[in-house]
mmCIF file of C-alpha atoms and ligand atoms in Angstrom:
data_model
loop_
_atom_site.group_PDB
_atom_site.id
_atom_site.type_symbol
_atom_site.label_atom_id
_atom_site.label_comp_id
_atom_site.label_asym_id
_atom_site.label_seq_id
_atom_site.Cartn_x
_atom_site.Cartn_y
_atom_site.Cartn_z
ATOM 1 C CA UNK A 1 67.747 -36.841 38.604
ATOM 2 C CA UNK A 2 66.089 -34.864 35.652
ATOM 3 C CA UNK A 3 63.007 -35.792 34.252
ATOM 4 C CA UNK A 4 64.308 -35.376 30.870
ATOM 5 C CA UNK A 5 67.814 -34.962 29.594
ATOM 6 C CA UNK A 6 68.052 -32.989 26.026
ATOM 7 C CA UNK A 7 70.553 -33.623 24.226
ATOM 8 C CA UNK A 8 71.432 -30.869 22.217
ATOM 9 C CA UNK A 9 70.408 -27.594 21.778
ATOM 10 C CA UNK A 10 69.420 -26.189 18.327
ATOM 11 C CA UNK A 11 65.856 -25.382 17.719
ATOM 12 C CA UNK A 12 64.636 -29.732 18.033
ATOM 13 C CA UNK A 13 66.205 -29.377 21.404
ATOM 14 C CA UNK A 14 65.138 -26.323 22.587
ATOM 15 C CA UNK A 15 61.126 -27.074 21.578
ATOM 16 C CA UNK A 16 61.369 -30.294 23.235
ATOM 17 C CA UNK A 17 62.736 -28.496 26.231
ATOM 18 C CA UNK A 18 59.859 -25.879 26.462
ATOM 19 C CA UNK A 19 57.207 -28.504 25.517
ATOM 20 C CA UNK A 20 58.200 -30.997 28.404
ATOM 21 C CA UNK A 21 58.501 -27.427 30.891
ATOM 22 C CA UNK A 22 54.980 -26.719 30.042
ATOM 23 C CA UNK A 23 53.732 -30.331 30.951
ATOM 24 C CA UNK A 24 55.918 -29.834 34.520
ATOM 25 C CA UNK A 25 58.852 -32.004 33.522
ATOM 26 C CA UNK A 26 62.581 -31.091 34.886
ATOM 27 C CA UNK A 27 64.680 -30.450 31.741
ATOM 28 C CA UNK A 28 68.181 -30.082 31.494
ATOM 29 C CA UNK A 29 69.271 -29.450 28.148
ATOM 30 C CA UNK A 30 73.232 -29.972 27.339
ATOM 31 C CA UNK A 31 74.392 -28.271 24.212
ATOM 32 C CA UNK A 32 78.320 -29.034 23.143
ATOM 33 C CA UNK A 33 78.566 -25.472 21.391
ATOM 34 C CA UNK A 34 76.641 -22.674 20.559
ATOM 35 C CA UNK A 35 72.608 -22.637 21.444
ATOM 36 C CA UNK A 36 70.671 -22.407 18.293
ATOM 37 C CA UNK A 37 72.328 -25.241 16.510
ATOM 38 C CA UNK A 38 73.440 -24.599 12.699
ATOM 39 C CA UNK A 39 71.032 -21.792 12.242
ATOM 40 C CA UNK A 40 73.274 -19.651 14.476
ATOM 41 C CA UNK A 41 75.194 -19.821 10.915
ATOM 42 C CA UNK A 42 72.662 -18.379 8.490
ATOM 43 C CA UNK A 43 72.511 -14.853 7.854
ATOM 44 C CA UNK A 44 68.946 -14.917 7.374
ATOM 45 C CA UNK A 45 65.894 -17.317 7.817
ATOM 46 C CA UNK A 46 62.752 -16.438 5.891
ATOM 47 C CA UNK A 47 60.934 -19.173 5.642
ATOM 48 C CA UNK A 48 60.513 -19.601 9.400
ATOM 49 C CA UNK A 49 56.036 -19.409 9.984
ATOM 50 C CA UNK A 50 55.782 -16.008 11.797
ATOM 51 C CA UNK A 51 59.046 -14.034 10.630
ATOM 52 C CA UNK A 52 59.543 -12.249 7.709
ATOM 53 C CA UNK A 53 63.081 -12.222 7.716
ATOM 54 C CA UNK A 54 65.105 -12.965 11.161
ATOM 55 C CA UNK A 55 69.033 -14.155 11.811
ATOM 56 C CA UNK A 56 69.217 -17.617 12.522
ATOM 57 C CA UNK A 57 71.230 -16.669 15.815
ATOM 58 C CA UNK A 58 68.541 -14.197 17.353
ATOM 59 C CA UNK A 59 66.165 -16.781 16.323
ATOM 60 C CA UNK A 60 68.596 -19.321 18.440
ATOM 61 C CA UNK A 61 68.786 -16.877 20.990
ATOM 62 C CA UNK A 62 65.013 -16.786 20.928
ATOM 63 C CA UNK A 63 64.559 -20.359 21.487
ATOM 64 C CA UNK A 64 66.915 -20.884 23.960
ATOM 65 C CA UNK A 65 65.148 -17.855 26.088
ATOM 66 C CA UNK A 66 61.707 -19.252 25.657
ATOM 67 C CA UNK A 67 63.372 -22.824 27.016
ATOM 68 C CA UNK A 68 64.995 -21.336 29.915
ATOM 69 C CA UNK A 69 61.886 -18.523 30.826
ATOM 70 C CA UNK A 70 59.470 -21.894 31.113
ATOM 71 C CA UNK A 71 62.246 -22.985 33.305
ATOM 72 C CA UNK A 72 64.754 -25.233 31.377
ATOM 73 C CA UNK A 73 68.271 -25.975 32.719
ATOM 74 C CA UNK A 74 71.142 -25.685 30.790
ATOM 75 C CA UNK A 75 74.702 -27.179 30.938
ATOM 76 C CA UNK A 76 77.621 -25.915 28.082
ATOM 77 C CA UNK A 77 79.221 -29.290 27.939
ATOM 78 C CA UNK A 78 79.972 -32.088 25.254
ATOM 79 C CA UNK A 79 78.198 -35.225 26.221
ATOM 80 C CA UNK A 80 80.425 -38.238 25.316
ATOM 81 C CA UNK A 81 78.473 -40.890 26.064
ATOM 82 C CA UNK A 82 75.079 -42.301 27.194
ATOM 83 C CA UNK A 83 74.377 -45.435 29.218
ATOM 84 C CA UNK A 84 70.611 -46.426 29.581
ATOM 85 C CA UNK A 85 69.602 -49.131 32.603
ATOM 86 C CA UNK A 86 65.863 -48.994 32.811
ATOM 87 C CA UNK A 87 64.406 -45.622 33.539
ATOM 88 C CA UNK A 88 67.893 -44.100 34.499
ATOM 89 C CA UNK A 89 69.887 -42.193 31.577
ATOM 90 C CA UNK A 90 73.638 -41.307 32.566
ATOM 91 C CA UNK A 91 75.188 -38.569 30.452
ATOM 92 C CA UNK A 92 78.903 -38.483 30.324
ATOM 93 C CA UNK A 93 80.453 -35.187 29.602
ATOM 94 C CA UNK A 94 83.963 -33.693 28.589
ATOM 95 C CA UNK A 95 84.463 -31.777 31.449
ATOM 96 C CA UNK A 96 83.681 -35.356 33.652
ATOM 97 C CA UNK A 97 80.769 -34.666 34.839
ATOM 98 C CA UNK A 98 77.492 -36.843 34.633
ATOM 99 C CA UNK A 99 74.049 -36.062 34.319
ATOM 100 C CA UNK A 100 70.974 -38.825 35.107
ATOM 101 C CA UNK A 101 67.406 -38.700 33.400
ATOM 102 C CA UNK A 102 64.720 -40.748 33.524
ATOM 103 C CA UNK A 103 64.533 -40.147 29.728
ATOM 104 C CA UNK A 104 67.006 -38.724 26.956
ATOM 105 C CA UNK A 105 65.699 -36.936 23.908
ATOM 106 C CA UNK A 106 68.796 -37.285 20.856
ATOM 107 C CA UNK A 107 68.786 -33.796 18.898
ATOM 108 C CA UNK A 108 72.184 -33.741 18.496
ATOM 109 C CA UNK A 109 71.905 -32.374 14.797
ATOM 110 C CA UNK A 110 74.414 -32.556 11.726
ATOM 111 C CA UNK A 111 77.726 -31.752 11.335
ATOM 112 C CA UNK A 112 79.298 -30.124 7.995
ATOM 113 C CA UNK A 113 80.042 -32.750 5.389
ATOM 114 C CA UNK A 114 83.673 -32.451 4.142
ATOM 115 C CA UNK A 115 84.660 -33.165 0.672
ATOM 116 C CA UNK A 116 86.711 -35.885 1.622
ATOM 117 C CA UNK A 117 89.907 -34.481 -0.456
ATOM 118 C CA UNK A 118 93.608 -35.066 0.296
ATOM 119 C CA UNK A 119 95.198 -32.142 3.157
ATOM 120 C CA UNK A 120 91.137 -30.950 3.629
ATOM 121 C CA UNK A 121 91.559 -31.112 7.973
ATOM 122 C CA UNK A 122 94.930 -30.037 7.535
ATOM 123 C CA UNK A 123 93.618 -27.172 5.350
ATOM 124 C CA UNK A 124 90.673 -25.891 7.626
ATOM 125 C CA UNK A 125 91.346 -22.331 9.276
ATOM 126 C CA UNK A 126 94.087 -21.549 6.673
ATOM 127 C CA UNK A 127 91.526 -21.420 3.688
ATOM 128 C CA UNK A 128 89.286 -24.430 4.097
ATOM 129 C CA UNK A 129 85.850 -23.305 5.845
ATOM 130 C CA UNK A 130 82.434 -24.678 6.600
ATOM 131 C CA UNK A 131 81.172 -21.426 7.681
ATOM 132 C CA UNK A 132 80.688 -18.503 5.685
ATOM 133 C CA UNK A 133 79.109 -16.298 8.436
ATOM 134 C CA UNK A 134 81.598 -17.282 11.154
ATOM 135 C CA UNK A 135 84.498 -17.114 8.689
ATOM 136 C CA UNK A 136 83.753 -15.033 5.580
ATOM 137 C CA UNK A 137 84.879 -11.459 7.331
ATOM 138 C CA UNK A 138 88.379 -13.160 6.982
ATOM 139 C CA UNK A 139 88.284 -13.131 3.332
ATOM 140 C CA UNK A 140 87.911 -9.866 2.553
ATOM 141 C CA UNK A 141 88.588 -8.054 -0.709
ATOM 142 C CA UNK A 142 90.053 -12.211 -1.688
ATOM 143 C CA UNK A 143 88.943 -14.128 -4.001
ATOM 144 C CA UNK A 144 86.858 -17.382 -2.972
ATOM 145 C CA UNK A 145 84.367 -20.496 -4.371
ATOM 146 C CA UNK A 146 81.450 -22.464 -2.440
ATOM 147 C CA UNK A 147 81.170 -25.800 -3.105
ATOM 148 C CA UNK A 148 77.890 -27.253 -3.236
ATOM 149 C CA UNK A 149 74.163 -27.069 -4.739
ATOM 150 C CA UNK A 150 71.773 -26.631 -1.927
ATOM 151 C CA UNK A 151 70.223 -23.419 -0.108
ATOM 152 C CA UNK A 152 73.439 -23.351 2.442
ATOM 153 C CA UNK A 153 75.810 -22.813 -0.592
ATOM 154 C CA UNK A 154 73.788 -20.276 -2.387
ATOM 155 C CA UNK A 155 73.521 -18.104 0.680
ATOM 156 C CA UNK A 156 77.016 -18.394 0.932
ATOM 157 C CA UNK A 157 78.151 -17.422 -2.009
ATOM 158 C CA UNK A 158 75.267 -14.636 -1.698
ATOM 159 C CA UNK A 159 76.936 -13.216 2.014
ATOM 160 C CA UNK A 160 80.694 -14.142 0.362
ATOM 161 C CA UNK A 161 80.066 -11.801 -2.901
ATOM 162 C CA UNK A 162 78.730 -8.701 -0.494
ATOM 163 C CA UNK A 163 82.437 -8.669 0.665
ATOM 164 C CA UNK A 164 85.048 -10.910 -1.450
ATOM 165 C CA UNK A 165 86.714 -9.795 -4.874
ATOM 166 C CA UNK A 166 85.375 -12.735 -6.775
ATOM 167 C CA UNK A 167 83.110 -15.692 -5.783
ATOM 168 C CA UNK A 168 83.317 -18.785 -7.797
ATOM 169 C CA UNK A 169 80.220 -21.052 -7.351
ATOM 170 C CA UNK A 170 81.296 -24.644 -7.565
ATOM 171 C CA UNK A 171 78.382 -27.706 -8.334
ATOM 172 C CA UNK A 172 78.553 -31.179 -9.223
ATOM 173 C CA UNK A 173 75.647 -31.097 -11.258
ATOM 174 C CA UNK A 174 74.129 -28.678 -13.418
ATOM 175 C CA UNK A 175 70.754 -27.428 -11.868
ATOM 176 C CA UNK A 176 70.644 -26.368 -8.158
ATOM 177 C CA UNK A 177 68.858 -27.987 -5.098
ATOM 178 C CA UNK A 178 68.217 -24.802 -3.359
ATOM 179 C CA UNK A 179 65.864 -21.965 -4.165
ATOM 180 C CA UNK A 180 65.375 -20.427 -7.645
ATOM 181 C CA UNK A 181 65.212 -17.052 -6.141
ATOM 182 C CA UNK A 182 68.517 -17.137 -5.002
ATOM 183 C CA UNK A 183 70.268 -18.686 -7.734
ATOM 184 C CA UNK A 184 68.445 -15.581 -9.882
ATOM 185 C CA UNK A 185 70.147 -13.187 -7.395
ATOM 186 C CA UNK A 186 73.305 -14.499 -7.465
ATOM 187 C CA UNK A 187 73.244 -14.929 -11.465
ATOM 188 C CA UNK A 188 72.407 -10.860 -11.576
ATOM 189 C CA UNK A 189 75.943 -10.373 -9.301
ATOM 190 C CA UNK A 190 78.892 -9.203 -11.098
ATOM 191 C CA UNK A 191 81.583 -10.952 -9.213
ATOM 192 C CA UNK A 192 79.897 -14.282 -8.951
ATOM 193 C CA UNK A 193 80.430 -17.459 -11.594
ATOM 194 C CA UNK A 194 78.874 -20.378 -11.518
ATOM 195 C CA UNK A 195 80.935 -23.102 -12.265
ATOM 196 C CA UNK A 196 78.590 -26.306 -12.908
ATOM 197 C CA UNK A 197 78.841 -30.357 -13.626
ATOM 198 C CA UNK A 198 82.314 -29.272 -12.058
ATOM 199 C CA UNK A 199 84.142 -31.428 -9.606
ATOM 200 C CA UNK A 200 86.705 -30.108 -7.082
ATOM 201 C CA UNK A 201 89.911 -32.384 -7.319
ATOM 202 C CA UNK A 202 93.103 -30.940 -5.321
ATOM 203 C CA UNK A 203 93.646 -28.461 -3.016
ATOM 204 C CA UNK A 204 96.815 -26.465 -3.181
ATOM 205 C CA UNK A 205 99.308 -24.309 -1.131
ATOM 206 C CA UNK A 206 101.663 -25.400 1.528
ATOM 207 C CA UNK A 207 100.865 -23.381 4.322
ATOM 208 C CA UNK A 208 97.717 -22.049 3.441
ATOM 209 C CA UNK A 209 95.271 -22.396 0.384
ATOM 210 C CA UNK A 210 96.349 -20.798 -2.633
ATOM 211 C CA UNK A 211 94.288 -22.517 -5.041
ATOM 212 C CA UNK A 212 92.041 -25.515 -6.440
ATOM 213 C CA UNK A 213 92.391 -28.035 -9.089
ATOM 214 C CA UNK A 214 88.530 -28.152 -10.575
ATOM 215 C CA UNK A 215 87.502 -30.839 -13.564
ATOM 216 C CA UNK A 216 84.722 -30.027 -15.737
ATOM 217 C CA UNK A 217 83.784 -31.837 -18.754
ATOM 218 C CA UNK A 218 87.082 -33.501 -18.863
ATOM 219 C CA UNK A 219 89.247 -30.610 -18.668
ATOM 220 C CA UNK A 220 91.436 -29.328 -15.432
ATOM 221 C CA UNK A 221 91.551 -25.907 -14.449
ATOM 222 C CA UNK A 222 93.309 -24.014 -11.418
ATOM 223 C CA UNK A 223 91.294 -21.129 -9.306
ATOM 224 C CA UNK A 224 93.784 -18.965 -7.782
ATOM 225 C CA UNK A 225 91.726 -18.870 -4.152
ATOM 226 C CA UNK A 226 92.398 -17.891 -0.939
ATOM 227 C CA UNK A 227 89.154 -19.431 0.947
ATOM 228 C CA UNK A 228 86.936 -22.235 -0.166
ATOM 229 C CA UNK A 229 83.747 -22.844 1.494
ATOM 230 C CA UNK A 230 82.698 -26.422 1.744
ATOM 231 C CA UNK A 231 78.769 -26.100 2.080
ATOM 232 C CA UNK A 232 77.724 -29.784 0.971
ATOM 233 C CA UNK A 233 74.910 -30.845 3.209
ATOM 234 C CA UNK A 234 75.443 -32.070 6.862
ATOM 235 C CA UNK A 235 76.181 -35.728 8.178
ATOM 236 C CA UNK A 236 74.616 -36.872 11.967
ATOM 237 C CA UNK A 237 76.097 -36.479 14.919
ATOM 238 C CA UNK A 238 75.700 -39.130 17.407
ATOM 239 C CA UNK A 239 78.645 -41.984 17.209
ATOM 240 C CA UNK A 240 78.466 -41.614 20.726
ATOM 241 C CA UNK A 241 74.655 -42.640 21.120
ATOM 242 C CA UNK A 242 75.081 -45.436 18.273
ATOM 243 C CA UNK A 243 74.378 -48.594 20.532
ATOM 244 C CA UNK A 244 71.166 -47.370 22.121
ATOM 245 C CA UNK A 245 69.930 -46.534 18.268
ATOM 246 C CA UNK A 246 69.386 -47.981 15.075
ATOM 247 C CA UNK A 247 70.918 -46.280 12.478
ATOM 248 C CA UNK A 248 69.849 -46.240 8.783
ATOM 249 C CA UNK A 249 72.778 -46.261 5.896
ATOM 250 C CA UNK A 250 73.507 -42.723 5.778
ATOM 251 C CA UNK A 251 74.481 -43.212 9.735
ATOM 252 C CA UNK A 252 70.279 -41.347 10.691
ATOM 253 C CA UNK A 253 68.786 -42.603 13.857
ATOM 254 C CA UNK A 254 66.140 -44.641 12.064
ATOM 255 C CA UNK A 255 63.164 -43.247 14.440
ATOM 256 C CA UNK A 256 60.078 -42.611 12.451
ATOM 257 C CA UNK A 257 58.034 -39.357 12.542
ATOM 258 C CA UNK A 258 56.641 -40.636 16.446
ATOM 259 C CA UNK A 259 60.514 -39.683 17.261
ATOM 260 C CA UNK A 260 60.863 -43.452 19.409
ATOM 261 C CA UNK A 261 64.028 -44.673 19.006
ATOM 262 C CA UNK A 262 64.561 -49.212 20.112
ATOM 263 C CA UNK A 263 65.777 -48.475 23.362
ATOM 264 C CA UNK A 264 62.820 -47.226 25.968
ATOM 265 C CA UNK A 265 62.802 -44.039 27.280
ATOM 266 C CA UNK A 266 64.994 -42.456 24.272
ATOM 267 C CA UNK A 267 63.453 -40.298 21.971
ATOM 268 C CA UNK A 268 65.401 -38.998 18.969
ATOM 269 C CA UNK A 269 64.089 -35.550 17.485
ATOM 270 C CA UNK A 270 65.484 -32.936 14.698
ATOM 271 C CA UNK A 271 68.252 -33.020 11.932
ATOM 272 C CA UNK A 272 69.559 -36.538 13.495
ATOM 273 C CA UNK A 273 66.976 -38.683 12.726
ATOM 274 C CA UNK A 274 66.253 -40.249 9.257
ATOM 275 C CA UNK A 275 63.658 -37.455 7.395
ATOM 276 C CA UNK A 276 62.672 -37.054 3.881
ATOM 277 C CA UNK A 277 62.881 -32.970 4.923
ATOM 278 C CA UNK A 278 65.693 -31.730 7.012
ATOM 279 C CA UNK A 279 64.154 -27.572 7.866
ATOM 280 C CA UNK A 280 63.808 -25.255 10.995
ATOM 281 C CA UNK A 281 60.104 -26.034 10.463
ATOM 282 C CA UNK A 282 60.641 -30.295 11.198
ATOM 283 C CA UNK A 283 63.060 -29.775 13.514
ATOM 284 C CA UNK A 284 61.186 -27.721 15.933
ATOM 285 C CA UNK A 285 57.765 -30.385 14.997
ATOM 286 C CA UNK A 286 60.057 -33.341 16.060
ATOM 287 C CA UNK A 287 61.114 -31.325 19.547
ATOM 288 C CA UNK A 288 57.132 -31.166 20.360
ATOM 289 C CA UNK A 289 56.743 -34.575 19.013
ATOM 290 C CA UNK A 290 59.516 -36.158 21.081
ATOM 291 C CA UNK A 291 58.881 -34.452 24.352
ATOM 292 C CA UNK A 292 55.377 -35.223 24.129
ATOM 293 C CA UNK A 293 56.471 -38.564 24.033
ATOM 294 C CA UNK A 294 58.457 -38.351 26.646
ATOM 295 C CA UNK A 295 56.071 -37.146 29.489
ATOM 296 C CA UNK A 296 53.786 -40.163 28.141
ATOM 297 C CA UNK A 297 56.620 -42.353 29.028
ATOM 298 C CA UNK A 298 57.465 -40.968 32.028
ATOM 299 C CA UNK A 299 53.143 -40.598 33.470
ATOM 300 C CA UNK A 300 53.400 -44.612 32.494
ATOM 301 C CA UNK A 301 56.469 -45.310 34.774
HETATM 302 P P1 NAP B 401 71.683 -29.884 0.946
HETATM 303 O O1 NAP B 401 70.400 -29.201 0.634
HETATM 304 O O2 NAP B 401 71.671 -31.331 1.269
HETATM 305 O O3 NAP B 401 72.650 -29.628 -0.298
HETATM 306 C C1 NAP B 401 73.922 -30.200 -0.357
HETATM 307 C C2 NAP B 401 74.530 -29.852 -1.707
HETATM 308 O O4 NAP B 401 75.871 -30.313 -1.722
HETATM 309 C C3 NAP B 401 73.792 -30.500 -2.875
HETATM 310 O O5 NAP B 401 73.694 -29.589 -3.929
HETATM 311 C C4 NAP B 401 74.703 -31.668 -3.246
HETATM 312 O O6 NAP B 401 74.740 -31.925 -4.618
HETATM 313 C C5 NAP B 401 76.072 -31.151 -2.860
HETATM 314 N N1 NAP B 401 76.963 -32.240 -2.462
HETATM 315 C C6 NAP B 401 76.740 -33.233 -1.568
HETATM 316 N N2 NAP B 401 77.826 -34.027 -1.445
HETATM 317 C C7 NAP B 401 78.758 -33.524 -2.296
HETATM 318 C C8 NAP B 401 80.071 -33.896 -2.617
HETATM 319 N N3 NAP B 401 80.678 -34.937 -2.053
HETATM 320 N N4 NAP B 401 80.739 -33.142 -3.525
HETATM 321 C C9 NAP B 401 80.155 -32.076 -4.107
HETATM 322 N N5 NAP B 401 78.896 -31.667 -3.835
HETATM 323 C C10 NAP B 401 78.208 -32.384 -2.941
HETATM 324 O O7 NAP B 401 72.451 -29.200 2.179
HETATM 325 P P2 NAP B 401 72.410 -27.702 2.732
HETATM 326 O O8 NAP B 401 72.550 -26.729 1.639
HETATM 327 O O9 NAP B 401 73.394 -27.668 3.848
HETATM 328 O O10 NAP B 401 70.971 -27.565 3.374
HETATM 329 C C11 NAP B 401 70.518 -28.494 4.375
HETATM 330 C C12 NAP B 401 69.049 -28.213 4.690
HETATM 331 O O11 NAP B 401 68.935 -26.957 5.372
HETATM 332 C C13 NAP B 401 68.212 -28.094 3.419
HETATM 333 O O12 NAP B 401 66.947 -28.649 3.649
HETATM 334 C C14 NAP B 401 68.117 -26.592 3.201
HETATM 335 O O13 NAP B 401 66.973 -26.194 2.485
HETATM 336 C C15 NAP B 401 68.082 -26.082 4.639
HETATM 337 N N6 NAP B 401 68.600 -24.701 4.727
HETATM 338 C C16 NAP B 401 67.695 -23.717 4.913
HETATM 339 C C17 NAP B 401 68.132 -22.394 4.987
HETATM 340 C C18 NAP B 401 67.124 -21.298 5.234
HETATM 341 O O14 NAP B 401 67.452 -20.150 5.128
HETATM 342 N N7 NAP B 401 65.923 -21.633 5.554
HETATM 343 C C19 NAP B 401 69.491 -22.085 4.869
HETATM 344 C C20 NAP B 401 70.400 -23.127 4.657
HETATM 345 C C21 NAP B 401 69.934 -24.444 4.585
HETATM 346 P P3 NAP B 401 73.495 -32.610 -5.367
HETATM 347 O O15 NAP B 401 72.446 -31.555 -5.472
HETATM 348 O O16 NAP B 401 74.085 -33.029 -6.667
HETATM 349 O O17 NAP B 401 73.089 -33.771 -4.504
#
């Protein structure tokens, strides 16, 4: 049995992971996908203390190598459920195996919010993306739009105009949640429009996306697209974990900034739990926080 089970692996559960390794706990850390978590998708992070400019996936691979040099384990497997009876955590896992801790830390992240629009899932590979690194080589010399307002979106449609024909810019409202600078630099590119207090209503194409209904100020138009590139902010990821938590109405672990969550022995740390400010920056504060927390727990056993 592990000392501490981490649950996911993006930069929350890769901090926790060294922190508790430096206070001599056993750590296994079991990440579903890719180590680093959603930075692994973002060109570049510069507003990480201590780095200019770096890739969010050498910055994942960075914290995962830190983890594993103080000595973390690591297991590439989906955990699909967690039972807690006293100080004994059992992970489930896709593959069927199980995993016991004497405590869990939650930093399971966010997921990509969809737009929620008719043929969407059916859509996504064949023009409907969530990722503009992992996908935006695919489109090419096409013509494309982001959807969404926040810092995700604009570095989208920043990494989308280097290579696509046009890039259509797509917001709800009319002023942007993410950073002035880079709504200035995508203003000064040529084949980028901004298409504001606009509202994405149909998707079309059979097979594959061919095009978009939008609304704006009461009137319909069509895009003629090949790709559109849903960057709308993230949702939680832990239905699995839901009875050992208490979630607050936007489905957040409700765990305050000492990362406890109601059931002892679970800590919940990172993009998962209920913040007023979702960065690299609190993420990687909530792994020390939690795994501190953690090896208290587990000296008081
Ligand atoms: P976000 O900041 O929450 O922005 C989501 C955007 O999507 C908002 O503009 C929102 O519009 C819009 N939106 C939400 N639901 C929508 C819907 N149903 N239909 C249409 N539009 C919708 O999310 P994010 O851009 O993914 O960023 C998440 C966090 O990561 C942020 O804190 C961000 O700063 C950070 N981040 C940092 C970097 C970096 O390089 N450091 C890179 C990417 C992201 P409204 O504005 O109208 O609400």
């Amino acid at each position: 049995m592990y000392d501490i089970l981490v649950i996911g692996g993006g930069p929350a559960g890769l901090t926790a992971a060294t922190y508790a390794r430096r206070a001599g706990k056993s750590v296994l850390i079991l990440e579903k996908n890719a180590f680093g978590g959603q930075i692994t998708w973002s060109p570049k992070v510069e507003n990480f203390p201590g780095f200019l400019s770096i890739a969010g996936a050498e910055l994942g691979d960075r914290l995962l190598e830190q983890a594993m040099e103080q000595g973390a384990e690591v297991e590439l497997d989906t955990v699909t459920g967690l039972q807690a009876e006293g100080a004994c955590f059992t992970a489930a896992t896709e593959f069927g195996g199980t995993f016991q801790g004497r405590t869990a830390i939650l930093a399971t992240g966010a997921r990509p919010r969809a737009l929620g629009l008719a043929r969407e899932e059916e859509l996504v590979g064949s023009g409907i993306c969530y990722c503009a690194v992992c996908d935006g080589a695919f489109y090419k010399g096409r013509d494309v739009a982001v959807s969404g307002g926040g810092n995700s979106a604009l570095q989208d449609a920043m990494l989308l105009s280097e290579s696509c024909r046009k890039v259509w810019l797509i917001h709800r409202r009319d002023s942007f949640r993410g950073e002035a600078k880079l709504v200035e630099a995508l203003k000064a590119r040529e084949n980028v429009e901004f298409l504001l207090n606009a509202r994405i209503t149909q998707l079309l194409g059979q097979e594959a996306l061919s095009g978009i209904l939008v609304e704006q100020q009461g009137q319909s138009r069509q895009l003629e697209i090949e790709g559109l590139f849903v960057a709308i902010g993230h949702q939680p990821d832990h239905e699995a974990f839901a009875s050992l938590l208490k979630l607050d109405p936007g489905g957040y672990a409700d765990a305050g900034e000492d990362c406890l969550s109601p059931t002892p022995g679970l800590f919940v740390a990172g993009d998962c739990r209920a913040k007023s400010v979702r960065q690299l920056t609190t993420a990687v504060a909530d792994g020390a926080v939690a795994a501190l927390a953690a090896c208290r727990y587990l000296d008081s056993l």
